[in-house]
């Protein structure tokens, strides 16, 4: 079964925007945690949620492939688009896993959302390891933010310069546009 020819399915759209909001919230929380460590349980809980939603999204993606690109979309742009999307999947798995491994190497994961007892990953307890994992977690998070900027710029390019349907395919509640015959 394919996604609708002209747009993503409602499930894909819901997962996309839920993860997007959670990622933005977690970046804001991460920046604020430097001054307020009481936010850390929220950061950890949201990170695990992003990981689980990403696993769900990957399963959904394997059973519901991407919609077609517009015919007039250049090959380089298609490759860049797919590469950014695959990089997002990798980062949305790697960043939470590294965060989880970081807390597992330190004091331990403990609870998420204040009441769900979560388990530690099987990594050694070591401050040096925790610091290395934390550094990698942070570096990949900065890379992900750069990819988000690229992704948003690409979506806006499609909306305002190319005037094709790419931007509309991921917006909830929108029906087919007058440009749908381009795909």
Short mmCIF file of N, CA, C and O in Angstrom, two decimals, residues 14-152:
data_model
loop_
_atom_site.label_atom_id
_atom_site.label_comp_id
_atom_site.label_asym_id
_atom_site.label_seq_id
_atom_site.Cartn_x
_atom_site.Cartn_y
_atom_site.Cartn_z
N UNK A 14 0.41 13.03 11.34
CA UNK A 14 0.31 13.12 12.80
C UNK A 14 1.66 12.81 13.46
O UNK A 14 2.11 13.55 14.34
N UNK A 15 2.32 11.75 13.02
CA UNK A 15 3.61 11.40 13.62
C UNK A 15 4.64 12.49 13.32
O UNK A 15 5.40 12.90 14.21
N UNK A 16 4.67 12.98 12.08
CA UNK A 16 5.62 14.02 11.68
C UNK A 16 5.50 15.25 12.58
O UNK A 16 6.49 15.72 13.15
N UNK A 17 4.29 15.77 12.71
CA UNK A 17 4.11 17.01 13.47
C UNK A 17 4.25 16.80 14.97
O UNK A 17 4.73 17.69 15.69
N UNK A 18 3.87 15.63 15.47
CA UNK A 18 4.07 15.33 16.89
C UNK A 18 5.55 15.28 17.21
O UNK A 18 6.01 15.90 18.18
N UNK A 19 6.31 14.58 16.39
CA UNK A 19 7.76 14.50 16.60
C UNK A 19 8.39 15.88 16.45
O UNK A 19 9.26 16.26 17.25
N UNK A 20 7.95 16.65 15.46
CA UNK A 20 8.52 17.99 15.26
C UNK A 20 8.31 18.87 16.50
O UNK A 20 9.25 19.52 16.97
N UNK A 21 7.10 18.85 17.04
CA UNK A 21 6.81 19.66 18.24
C UNK A 21 7.64 19.16 19.42
O UNK A 21 8.21 19.96 20.18
N UNK A 22 7.73 17.84 19.58
CA UNK A 22 8.50 17.28 20.70
C UNK A 22 9.99 17.60 20.57
O UNK A 22 10.66 17.91 21.57
N UNK A 23 10.52 17.55 19.36
CA UNK A 23 11.93 17.86 19.15
C UNK A 23 12.21 19.33 19.47
O UNK A 23 13.18 19.65 20.16
N UNK A 24 11.37 20.22 18.97
CA UNK A 24 11.55 21.64 19.27
C UNK A 24 11.46 21.88 20.78
O UNK A 24 12.28 22.59 21.36
N UNK A 25 10.47 21.27 21.41
CA UNK A 25 10.33 21.41 22.87
C UNK A 25 11.58 20.90 23.57
O UNK A 25 12.07 21.54 24.53
N UNK A 26 12.12 19.78 23.11
CA UNK A 26 13.28 19.21 23.78
C UNK A 26 14.53 20.06 23.57
O UNK A 26 15.38 20.13 24.46
N UNK A 27 14.67 20.68 22.42
CA UNK A 27 15.80 21.59 22.20
C UNK A 27 15.69 22.79 23.14
O UNK A 27 16.68 23.19 23.78
N UNK A 28 14.49 23.35 23.25
CA UNK A 28 14.28 24.48 24.16
C UNK A 28 14.57 24.06 25.60
O UNK A 28 15.25 24.78 26.35
N UNK A 29 14.07 22.90 25.99
CA UNK A 29 14.33 22.39 27.34
C UNK A 29 15.82 22.18 27.57
O UNK A 29 16.36 22.53 28.61
N UNK A 30 16.50 21.60 26.58
CA UNK A 30 17.94 21.34 26.71
C UNK A 30 18.71 22.65 26.93
O UNK A 30 19.63 22.71 27.76
N UNK A 31 18.33 23.69 26.20
CA UNK A 31 19.00 24.98 26.38
C UNK A 31 18.69 25.58 27.75
O UNK A 31 19.56 26.18 28.37
N UNK A 32 17.47 25.39 28.21
CA UNK A 32 17.06 25.93 29.52
C UNK A 32 17.62 25.12 30.68
O UNK A 32 17.73 25.64 31.80
N UNK A 33 17.98 23.86 30.43
CA UNK A 33 18.47 22.99 31.52
C UNK A 33 19.78 23.47 32.10
O UNK A 33 20.10 23.13 33.24
N UNK A 34 20.53 24.26 31.36
CA UNK A 34 21.80 24.74 31.89
C UNK A 34 21.57 25.56 33.15
O UNK A 34 22.41 25.57 34.05
N UNK A 35 20.42 26.23 33.21
CA UNK A 35 20.09 27.05 34.38
C UNK A 35 19.09 26.38 35.32
O UNK A 35 18.87 26.85 36.43
N UNK A 36 18.45 25.32 34.85
CA UNK A 36 17.39 24.69 35.64
C UNK A 36 17.41 23.17 35.41
O UNK A 36 16.73 22.67 34.52
N UNK A 37 18.15 22.45 36.21
CA UNK A 37 18.28 20.99 36.07
C UNK A 37 16.97 20.27 36.40
O UNK A 37 16.84 19.09 36.11
N UNK A 38 16.01 20.95 36.98
CA UNK A 38 14.71 20.32 37.26
C UNK A 38 13.96 19.98 35.97
O UNK A 38 13.02 19.20 36.00
N UNK A 39 14.40 20.55 34.86
CA UNK A 39 13.78 20.25 33.56
C UNK A 39 14.28 18.93 32.97
O UNK A 39 13.69 18.41 32.03
N UNK A 40 15.37 18.40 33.53
CA UNK A 40 15.97 17.20 32.95
C UNK A 40 15.01 16.01 32.84
O UNK A 40 15.00 15.34 31.81
N UNK A 41 14.17 15.72 33.84
CA UNK A 41 13.24 14.61 33.68
C UNK A 41 12.31 14.77 32.47
O UNK A 41 11.96 13.79 31.80
N UNK A 42 11.93 16.02 32.17
CA UNK A 42 11.10 16.25 30.98
C UNK A 42 11.88 15.99 29.71
O UNK A 42 11.37 15.40 28.75
N UNK A 43 13.13 16.45 29.69
CA UNK A 43 13.99 16.24 28.53
C UNK A 43 14.16 14.75 28.25
O UNK A 43 14.02 14.29 27.11
N UNK A 44 14.42 14.01 29.29
CA UNK A 44 14.59 12.56 29.19
C UNK A 44 13.30 11.88 28.73
O UNK A 44 13.32 11.03 27.83
N UNK A 45 12.18 12.25 29.30
CA UNK A 45 10.89 11.65 28.95
C UNK A 45 10.51 11.94 27.50
O UNK A 45 10.06 11.05 26.77
N UNK A 46 10.69 13.18 27.09
CA UNK A 46 10.38 13.54 25.71
C UNK A 46 11.31 12.81 24.75
O UNK A 46 10.89 12.34 23.69
N UNK A 47 12.57 12.67 25.11
CA UNK A 47 13.53 11.95 24.26
C UNK A 47 13.12 10.50 24.03
O UNK A 47 13.17 10.00 22.90
N UNK A 48 12.70 9.83 25.08
CA UNK A 48 12.23 8.44 24.94
C UNK A 48 10.97 8.39 24.08
O UNK A 48 10.81 7.50 23.23
N UNK A 49 10.10 9.37 24.23
CA UNK A 49 8.88 9.42 23.42
C UNK A 49 9.24 9.61 21.94
O UNK A 49 8.65 8.95 21.07
N UNK A 50 10.18 10.50 21.66
CA UNK A 50 10.63 10.70 20.27
C UNK A 50 11.21 9.40 19.71
O UNK A 50 10.92 9.03 18.57
N UNK A 51 11.99 8.71 20.51
CA UNK A 51 12.55 7.42 20.07
C UNK A 51 11.45 6.43 19.71
O UNK A 51 11.47 5.81 18.64
N UNK A 52 10.46 6.29 20.57
CA UNK A 52 9.38 5.34 20.32
C UNK A 52 8.53 5.75 19.12
O UNK A 52 8.16 4.90 18.29
N UNK A 53 8.24 7.03 18.98
CA UNK A 53 7.48 7.50 17.82
C UNK A 53 8.28 7.33 16.52
O UNK A 53 7.71 7.04 15.47
N UNK A 54 9.60 7.48 16.60
CA UNK A 54 10.43 7.28 15.42
C UNK A 54 10.42 5.82 15.00
O UNK A 54 10.34 5.51 13.80
N UNK A 55 10.47 4.91 15.95
CA UNK A 55 10.37 3.48 15.62
C UNK A 55 9.03 3.19 14.95
O UNK A 55 8.97 2.47 13.93
N UNK A 56 7.96 3.76 15.49
CA UNK A 56 6.64 3.60 14.88
C UNK A 56 6.62 4.18 13.48
O UNK A 56 6.09 3.57 12.54
N UNK A 57 7.23 5.35 13.30
CA UNK A 57 7.25 5.99 11.99
C UNK A 57 8.03 5.16 10.97
O UNK A 57 7.65 5.09 9.81
N UNK A 58 9.11 4.55 11.40
CA UNK A 58 9.89 3.71 10.49
C UNK A 58 9.07 2.50 10.04
O UNK A 58 9.06 2.16 8.86
N UNK A 59 8.39 1.87 10.97
CA UNK A 59 7.52 0.74 10.61
C UNK A 59 6.45 1.22 9.63
O UNK A 59 6.18 0.56 8.61
N UNK A 60 5.85 2.37 9.92
CA UNK A 60 4.83 2.92 9.02
C UNK A 60 5.42 3.22 7.65
O UNK A 60 4.81 2.96 6.62
N UNK A 61 6.63 3.77 7.62
CA UNK A 61 7.27 4.12 6.35
C UNK A 61 7.51 2.88 5.49
O UNK A 61 7.36 2.91 4.28
N UNK A 62 7.91 1.78 6.11
CA UNK A 62 8.14 0.55 5.34
C UNK A 62 6.86 0.00 4.72
O UNK A 62 6.89 -0.65 3.69
N UNK A 63 5.72 0.27 5.34
CA UNK A 63 4.45 -0.23 4.81
C UNK A 63 3.70 0.83 4.02
O UNK A 63 2.70 0.52 3.37
N UNK A 64 4.16 2.08 4.09
CA UNK A 64 3.52 3.19 3.38
C UNK A 64 4.60 4.08 2.78
O UNK A 64 4.98 5.09 3.38
N UNK A 65 5.14 3.72 1.61
CA UNK A 65 6.25 4.49 1.01
C UNK A 65 5.87 5.95 0.75
O UNK A 65 4.70 6.31 0.71
N UNK A 66 6.91 6.76 0.55
CA UNK A 66 6.74 8.18 0.28
C UNK A 66 5.88 8.41 -0.96
O UNK A 66 5.94 7.63 -1.91
N UNK A 67 5.14 9.51 -0.99
CA UNK A 67 4.45 9.89 -2.23
C UNK A 67 5.48 10.22 -3.32
O UNK A 67 6.63 10.52 -3.02
N UNK A 68 5.05 10.20 -4.55
CA UNK A 68 5.93 10.55 -5.67
C UNK A 68 6.35 12.01 -5.59
O UNK A 68 5.61 12.85 -5.08
N UNK A 69 7.52 12.28 -6.14
CA UNK A 69 7.94 13.67 -6.30
C UNK A 69 7.23 14.27 -7.51
O UNK A 69 6.84 13.55 -8.42
N UNK A 70 7.11 15.60 -7.53
CA UNK A 70 6.58 16.24 -8.74
C UNK A 70 7.49 15.90 -9.93
O UNK A 70 8.71 15.80 -9.79
N UNK A 71 6.90 15.73 -11.09
CA UNK A 71 7.65 15.35 -12.30
C UNK A 71 8.79 16.31 -12.58
O UNK A 71 9.87 15.90 -12.98
N UNK A 72 8.56 17.59 -12.40
CA UNK A 72 9.57 18.58 -12.78
C UNK A 72 10.65 18.80 -11.71
O UNK A 72 11.53 19.62 -11.89
N UNK A 73 10.61 18.06 -10.64
CA UNK A 73 11.60 18.21 -9.58
C UNK A 73 12.94 17.62 -10.06
O UNK A 73 13.00 16.46 -10.46
N UNK A 74 14.02 18.41 -10.01
CA UNK A 74 15.32 17.92 -10.49
C UNK A 74 15.84 16.73 -9.67
O UNK A 74 15.54 16.60 -8.48
N UNK A 75 16.65 15.90 -10.32
CA UNK A 75 17.20 14.72 -9.67
C UNK A 75 18.01 15.04 -8.43
O UNK A 75 17.91 14.34 -7.42
N UNK A 76 18.83 16.09 -8.48
CA UNK A 76 19.66 16.44 -7.33
C UNK A 76 18.79 16.79 -6.12
O UNK A 76 19.14 16.49 -4.98
N UNK A 77 17.64 17.42 -6.39
CA UNK A 77 16.74 17.81 -5.31
C UNK A 77 16.06 16.58 -4.71
O UNK A 77 15.83 16.51 -3.49
N UNK A 78 15.74 15.61 -5.55
CA UNK A 78 15.16 14.36 -5.06
C UNK A 78 16.14 13.63 -4.15
O UNK A 78 15.77 13.15 -3.08
N UNK A 79 17.41 13.57 -4.59
CA UNK A 79 18.44 12.90 -3.79
C UNK A 79 18.64 13.64 -2.46
O UNK A 79 18.72 13.01 -1.41
N UNK A 80 18.71 14.97 -2.53
CA UNK A 80 18.89 15.75 -1.30
C UNK A 80 17.71 15.55 -0.34
O UNK A 80 17.90 15.34 0.86
N UNK A 81 16.50 15.56 -0.89
CA UNK A 81 15.31 15.37 -0.07
C UNK A 81 15.34 14.02 0.64
O UNK A 81 15.13 13.94 1.86
N UNK A 82 15.58 12.96 -0.10
CA UNK A 82 15.62 11.63 0.51
C UNK A 82 16.77 11.51 1.51
O UNK A 82 16.62 10.90 2.57
N UNK A 83 17.90 12.11 1.18
CA UNK A 83 19.06 12.04 2.08
C UNK A 83 18.76 12.74 3.41
O UNK A 83 19.10 12.23 4.48
N UNK A 84 18.11 13.90 3.34
CA UNK A 84 17.76 14.62 4.57
C UNK A 84 16.75 13.80 5.38
O UNK A 84 16.88 13.68 6.60
N UNK A 85 15.77 13.21 4.70
CA UNK A 85 14.79 12.40 5.43
C UNK A 85 15.42 11.18 6.09
O UNK A 85 15.13 10.86 7.25
N UNK A 86 16.30 10.49 5.38
CA UNK A 86 16.98 9.33 5.97
C UNK A 86 17.86 9.79 7.13
O UNK A 86 17.90 9.13 8.18
N UNK A 87 18.55 10.92 6.96
CA UNK A 87 19.37 11.45 8.06
C UNK A 87 18.52 11.76 9.28
O UNK A 87 18.93 11.49 10.41
N UNK A 88 17.30 12.29 9.06
CA UNK A 88 16.39 12.53 10.18
C UNK A 88 16.07 11.23 10.91
O UNK A 88 16.09 11.18 12.14
N UNK A 89 15.75 10.19 10.17
CA UNK A 89 15.45 8.90 10.81
C UNK A 89 16.63 8.43 11.65
O UNK A 89 16.47 8.00 12.79
N UNK A 90 17.83 8.51 11.09
CA UNK A 90 19.03 8.06 11.81
C UNK A 90 19.22 8.91 13.07
O UNK A 90 19.45 8.37 14.16
N UNK A 91 19.11 10.22 12.92
CA UNK A 91 19.32 11.11 14.07
C UNK A 91 18.23 10.97 15.13
O UNK A 91 18.50 11.04 16.32
N UNK A 92 16.99 10.75 14.68
CA UNK A 92 15.88 10.60 15.64
C UNK A 92 15.94 9.27 16.38
O UNK A 92 15.24 9.09 17.38
N UNK A 93 16.78 8.37 15.90
CA UNK A 93 17.09 7.16 16.66
C UNK A 93 18.35 7.36 17.49
O UNK A 93 18.39 7.06 18.69
N UNK A 94 19.40 7.90 16.87
CA UNK A 94 20.71 8.01 17.52
C UNK A 94 20.71 8.99 18.69
O UNK A 94 21.28 8.69 19.75
N UNK A 95 20.09 10.14 18.52
CA UNK A 95 20.15 11.16 19.57
C UNK A 95 19.47 10.68 20.85
O UNK A 95 20.08 10.75 21.94
N UNK A 96 18.23 10.17 20.79
CA UNK A 96 17.64 9.67 22.05
C UNK A 96 18.40 8.46 22.62
O UNK A 96 18.53 8.34 23.84
N UNK A 97 18.88 7.58 21.74
CA UNK A 97 19.64 6.43 22.24
C UNK A 97 20.92 6.88 22.94
O UNK A 97 21.29 6.33 23.98
N UNK A 98 21.60 7.86 22.38
CA UNK A 98 22.81 8.39 23.04
C UNK A 98 22.46 9.07 24.35
O UNK A 98 23.20 8.95 25.34
N UNK A 99 21.35 9.80 24.38
CA UNK A 99 20.92 10.41 25.64
C UNK A 99 20.60 9.36 26.69
O UNK A 99 21.00 9.48 27.86
N UNK A 100 19.93 8.31 26.25
CA UNK A 100 19.58 7.21 27.15
C UNK A 100 20.84 6.53 27.65
O UNK A 100 20.97 6.22 28.86
N UNK A 101 21.79 6.30 26.75
CA UNK A 101 23.05 5.68 27.15
C UNK A 101 23.83 6.59 28.09
O UNK A 101 24.48 6.11 29.03
N UNK A 102 23.73 7.89 27.88
CA UNK A 102 24.41 8.85 28.75
C UNK A 102 23.91 8.75 30.19
O UNK A 102 24.70 8.64 31.13
N UNK A 103 22.58 8.76 30.35
CA UNK A 103 22.05 8.67 31.72
C UNK A 103 22.27 7.27 32.30
O UNK A 103 22.47 7.12 33.51
N UNK A 104 22.29 6.25 31.44
CA UNK A 104 22.57 4.89 31.92
C UNK A 104 24.00 4.77 32.43
O UNK A 104 24.26 4.05 33.39
N UNK A 105 24.93 5.49 31.80
CA UNK A 105 26.33 5.46 32.22
C UNK A 105 26.56 6.29 33.47
O UNK A 105 27.56 6.12 34.16
N UNK A 106 25.62 7.16 33.79
CA UNK A 106 25.73 8.01 34.97
C UNK A 106 24.92 7.44 36.12
O UNK A 106 25.09 6.30 36.52
N UNK A 107 23.99 8.21 36.60
CA UNK A 107 23.17 7.81 37.75
C UNK A 107 22.09 6.79 37.40
O UNK A 107 21.48 6.20 38.27
N UNK A 108 21.78 6.67 36.13
CA UNK A 108 20.73 5.74 35.73
C UNK A 108 19.50 6.47 35.24
O UNK A 108 19.28 7.64 35.55
N UNK A 109 18.71 5.77 34.46
CA UNK A 109 17.57 6.38 33.79
C UNK A 109 16.44 6.72 34.76
O UNK A 109 15.85 7.78 34.69
N UNK A 110 16.11 5.81 35.64
CA UNK A 110 15.03 6.08 36.59
C UNK A 110 13.67 6.11 35.93
O UNK A 110 13.35 5.27 35.10
N UNK A 111 12.90 7.13 36.23
CA UNK A 111 11.53 7.22 35.72
C UNK A 111 11.45 8.17 34.53
O UNK A 111 12.25 9.09 34.41
N UNK A 112 10.44 7.93 33.69
CA UNK A 112 10.07 8.90 32.69
C UNK A 112 8.64 9.33 32.98
O UNK A 112 7.84 8.55 33.52
N UNK A 113 8.36 10.57 32.68
CA UNK A 113 7.07 11.20 32.98
C UNK A 113 6.69 11.08 34.45
O UNK A 113 5.52 11.16 34.80
N UNK A 114 7.69 10.86 35.30
CA UNK A 114 7.46 10.89 36.74
C UNK A 114 6.81 9.66 37.33
O UNK A 114 6.66 9.56 38.54
N UNK A 115 6.40 8.68 36.51
CA UNK A 115 5.74 7.51 37.08
C UNK A 115 6.04 6.21 36.33
O UNK A 115 5.70 5.14 36.82
N UNK A 116 6.66 6.26 35.18
CA UNK A 116 6.98 5.04 34.44
C UNK A 116 8.43 4.68 34.72
O UNK A 116 9.35 5.43 34.35
N UNK A 117 8.64 3.57 35.40
CA UNK A 117 10.00 3.14 35.70
C UNK A 117 10.65 2.66 34.41
O UNK A 117 10.13 1.77 33.74
N UNK A 118 11.75 3.28 34.02
CA UNK A 118 12.43 2.94 32.78
C UNK A 118 13.73 2.24 33.11
O UNK A 118 14.30 2.42 34.18
N UNK A 119 14.22 1.44 32.21
CA UNK A 119 15.43 0.65 32.46
C UNK A 119 16.65 1.32 31.83
O UNK A 119 16.54 2.13 30.93
N UNK A 120 17.80 0.96 32.36
CA UNK A 120 19.06 1.46 31.81
C UNK A 120 19.51 0.60 30.65
O UNK A 120 19.22 -0.60 30.59
N UNK A 121 20.23 1.22 29.72
CA UNK A 121 20.88 0.46 28.66
C UNK A 121 22.11 -0.23 29.25
O UNK A 121 22.69 0.25 30.22
N UNK A 122 22.50 -1.35 28.68
CA UNK A 122 23.66 -2.09 29.22
C UNK A 122 24.99 -1.44 28.83
O UNK A 122 25.71 -1.90 27.94
N UNK A 123 25.28 -0.32 29.48
CA UNK A 123 26.57 0.35 29.31
C UNK A 123 27.24 0.45 30.66
O UNK A 123 26.57 0.41 31.69
N UNK A 124 28.55 0.56 30.66
CA UNK A 124 29.28 0.66 31.91
C UNK A 124 29.00 1.97 32.63
O UNK A 124 28.70 2.99 32.00
N UNK A 125 29.06 1.94 33.94
CA UNK A 125 28.91 3.15 34.75
C UNK A 125 30.27 3.82 34.83
O UNK A 125 31.20 3.28 35.42
N UNK A 126 30.38 4.97 34.19
CA UNK A 126 31.65 5.66 34.15
C UNK A 126 31.41 7.12 33.81
O UNK A 126 30.70 7.42 32.85
N UNK A 127 32.03 8.01 34.59
CA UNK A 127 31.89 9.44 34.32
C UNK A 127 32.52 9.79 32.97
O UNK A 127 31.98 10.59 32.22
N UNK A 128 33.65 9.17 32.65
CA UNK A 128 34.32 9.45 31.37
C UNK A 128 33.43 9.01 30.20
O UNK A 128 33.28 9.75 29.21
N UNK A 129 32.84 7.82 30.30
CA UNK A 129 31.94 7.35 29.26
C UNK A 129 30.71 8.25 29.17
O UNK A 129 30.28 8.62 28.08
N UNK A 130 30.16 8.62 30.32
CA UNK A 130 29.00 9.50 30.34
C UNK A 130 29.30 10.82 29.64
O UNK A 130 28.52 11.30 28.83
N UNK A 131 30.47 11.38 29.89
CA UNK A 131 30.86 12.65 29.27
C UNK A 131 31.03 12.51 27.76
O UNK A 131 30.62 13.39 27.00
N UNK A 132 31.63 11.41 27.33
CA UNK A 132 31.80 11.17 25.89
C UNK A 132 30.45 11.03 25.20
O UNK A 132 30.22 11.61 24.13
N UNK A 133 29.56 10.24 25.79
CA UNK A 133 28.23 10.05 25.21
C UNK A 133 27.45 11.35 25.19
O UNK A 133 26.76 11.66 24.21
N UNK A 134 27.55 12.13 26.26
CA UNK A 134 26.85 13.42 26.33
C UNK A 134 27.35 14.36 25.24
O UNK A 134 26.56 15.07 24.60
N UNK A 135 28.66 14.37 25.00
CA UNK A 135 29.22 15.23 23.96
C UNK A 135 28.73 14.83 22.57
O UNK A 135 28.38 15.70 21.75
N UNK A 136 28.68 13.54 22.32
CA UNK A 136 28.18 13.06 21.03
C UNK A 136 26.68 13.34 20.87
O UNK A 136 26.23 13.76 19.81
N UNK A 137 25.94 13.14 21.95
CA UNK A 137 24.50 13.45 21.97
C UNK A 137 24.28 14.91 21.60
O UNK A 137 23.44 15.24 20.75
N UNK A 138 25.04 15.80 22.21
CA UNK A 138 24.89 17.23 21.95
C UNK A 138 25.31 17.59 20.53
O UNK A 138 24.64 18.37 19.85
N UNK A 139 26.42 17.03 20.06
CA UNK A 139 26.90 17.33 18.70
C UNK A 139 25.87 16.90 17.66
O UNK A 139 25.59 17.64 16.70
N UNK A 140 25.31 15.71 17.83
CA UNK A 140 24.30 15.25 16.87
C UNK A 140 23.03 16.09 16.96
O UNK A 140 22.35 16.32 15.95
N UNK A 141 22.71 16.58 18.15
CA UNK A 141 21.54 17.45 18.29
C UNK A 141 21.74 18.75 17.51
O UNK A 141 20.82 19.23 16.83
N UNK A 142 22.94 19.31 17.56
CA UNK A 142 23.22 20.53 16.78
C UNK A 142 23.14 20.24 15.29
O UNK A 142 22.63 21.05 14.51
N UNK A 143 23.63 19.08 14.87
CA UNK A 143 23.53 18.69 13.47
C UNK A 143 22.07 18.55 13.07
O UNK A 143 21.67 18.98 11.98
N UNK A 144 21.26 17.97 13.94
CA UNK A 144 19.83 17.82 13.66
C UNK A 144 19.15 19.18 13.51
O UNK A 144 18.29 19.36 12.64
N UNK A 145 19.52 20.14 14.35
CA UNK A 145 18.95 21.48 14.24
C UNK A 145 19.31 22.08 12.87
O UNK A 145 18.46 22.69 12.21
N UNK A 146 20.55 21.89 12.42
CA UNK A 146 20.95 22.37 11.09
C UNK A 146 20.11 21.70 10.01
O UNK A 146 19.69 22.36 9.05
N UNK A 147 19.85 20.41 10.15
CA UNK A 147 19.01 19.71 9.17
C UNK A 147 17.57 20.22 9.20
O UNK A 147 16.93 20.31 8.15
N UNK A 148 17.07 20.55 10.37
CA UNK A 148 15.72 21.11 10.47
C UNK A 148 15.66 22.43 9.69
O UNK A 148 14.70 22.67 8.94
N UNK A 149 16.67 23.26 9.85
CA UNK A 149 16.71 24.53 9.11
C UNK A 149 16.71 24.26 7.61
O UNK A 149 15.95 24.89 6.86
N UNK A 150 17.54 23.32 7.16
CA UNK A 150 17.57 22.96 5.74
C UNK A 150 16.22 22.44 5.28
O UNK A 150 15.73 22.81 4.20
N UNK A 151 15.59 21.60 6.08
CA UNK A 151 14.29 21.01 5.76
C UNK A 151 13.21 22.10 5.63
O UNK A 151 12.45 22.11 4.66
N UNK A 152 13.18 23.02 6.56
CA UNK A 152 12.19 24.09 6.52
C UNK A 152 12.45 25.00 5.32
O UNK A 152 11.51 25.40 4.62
#
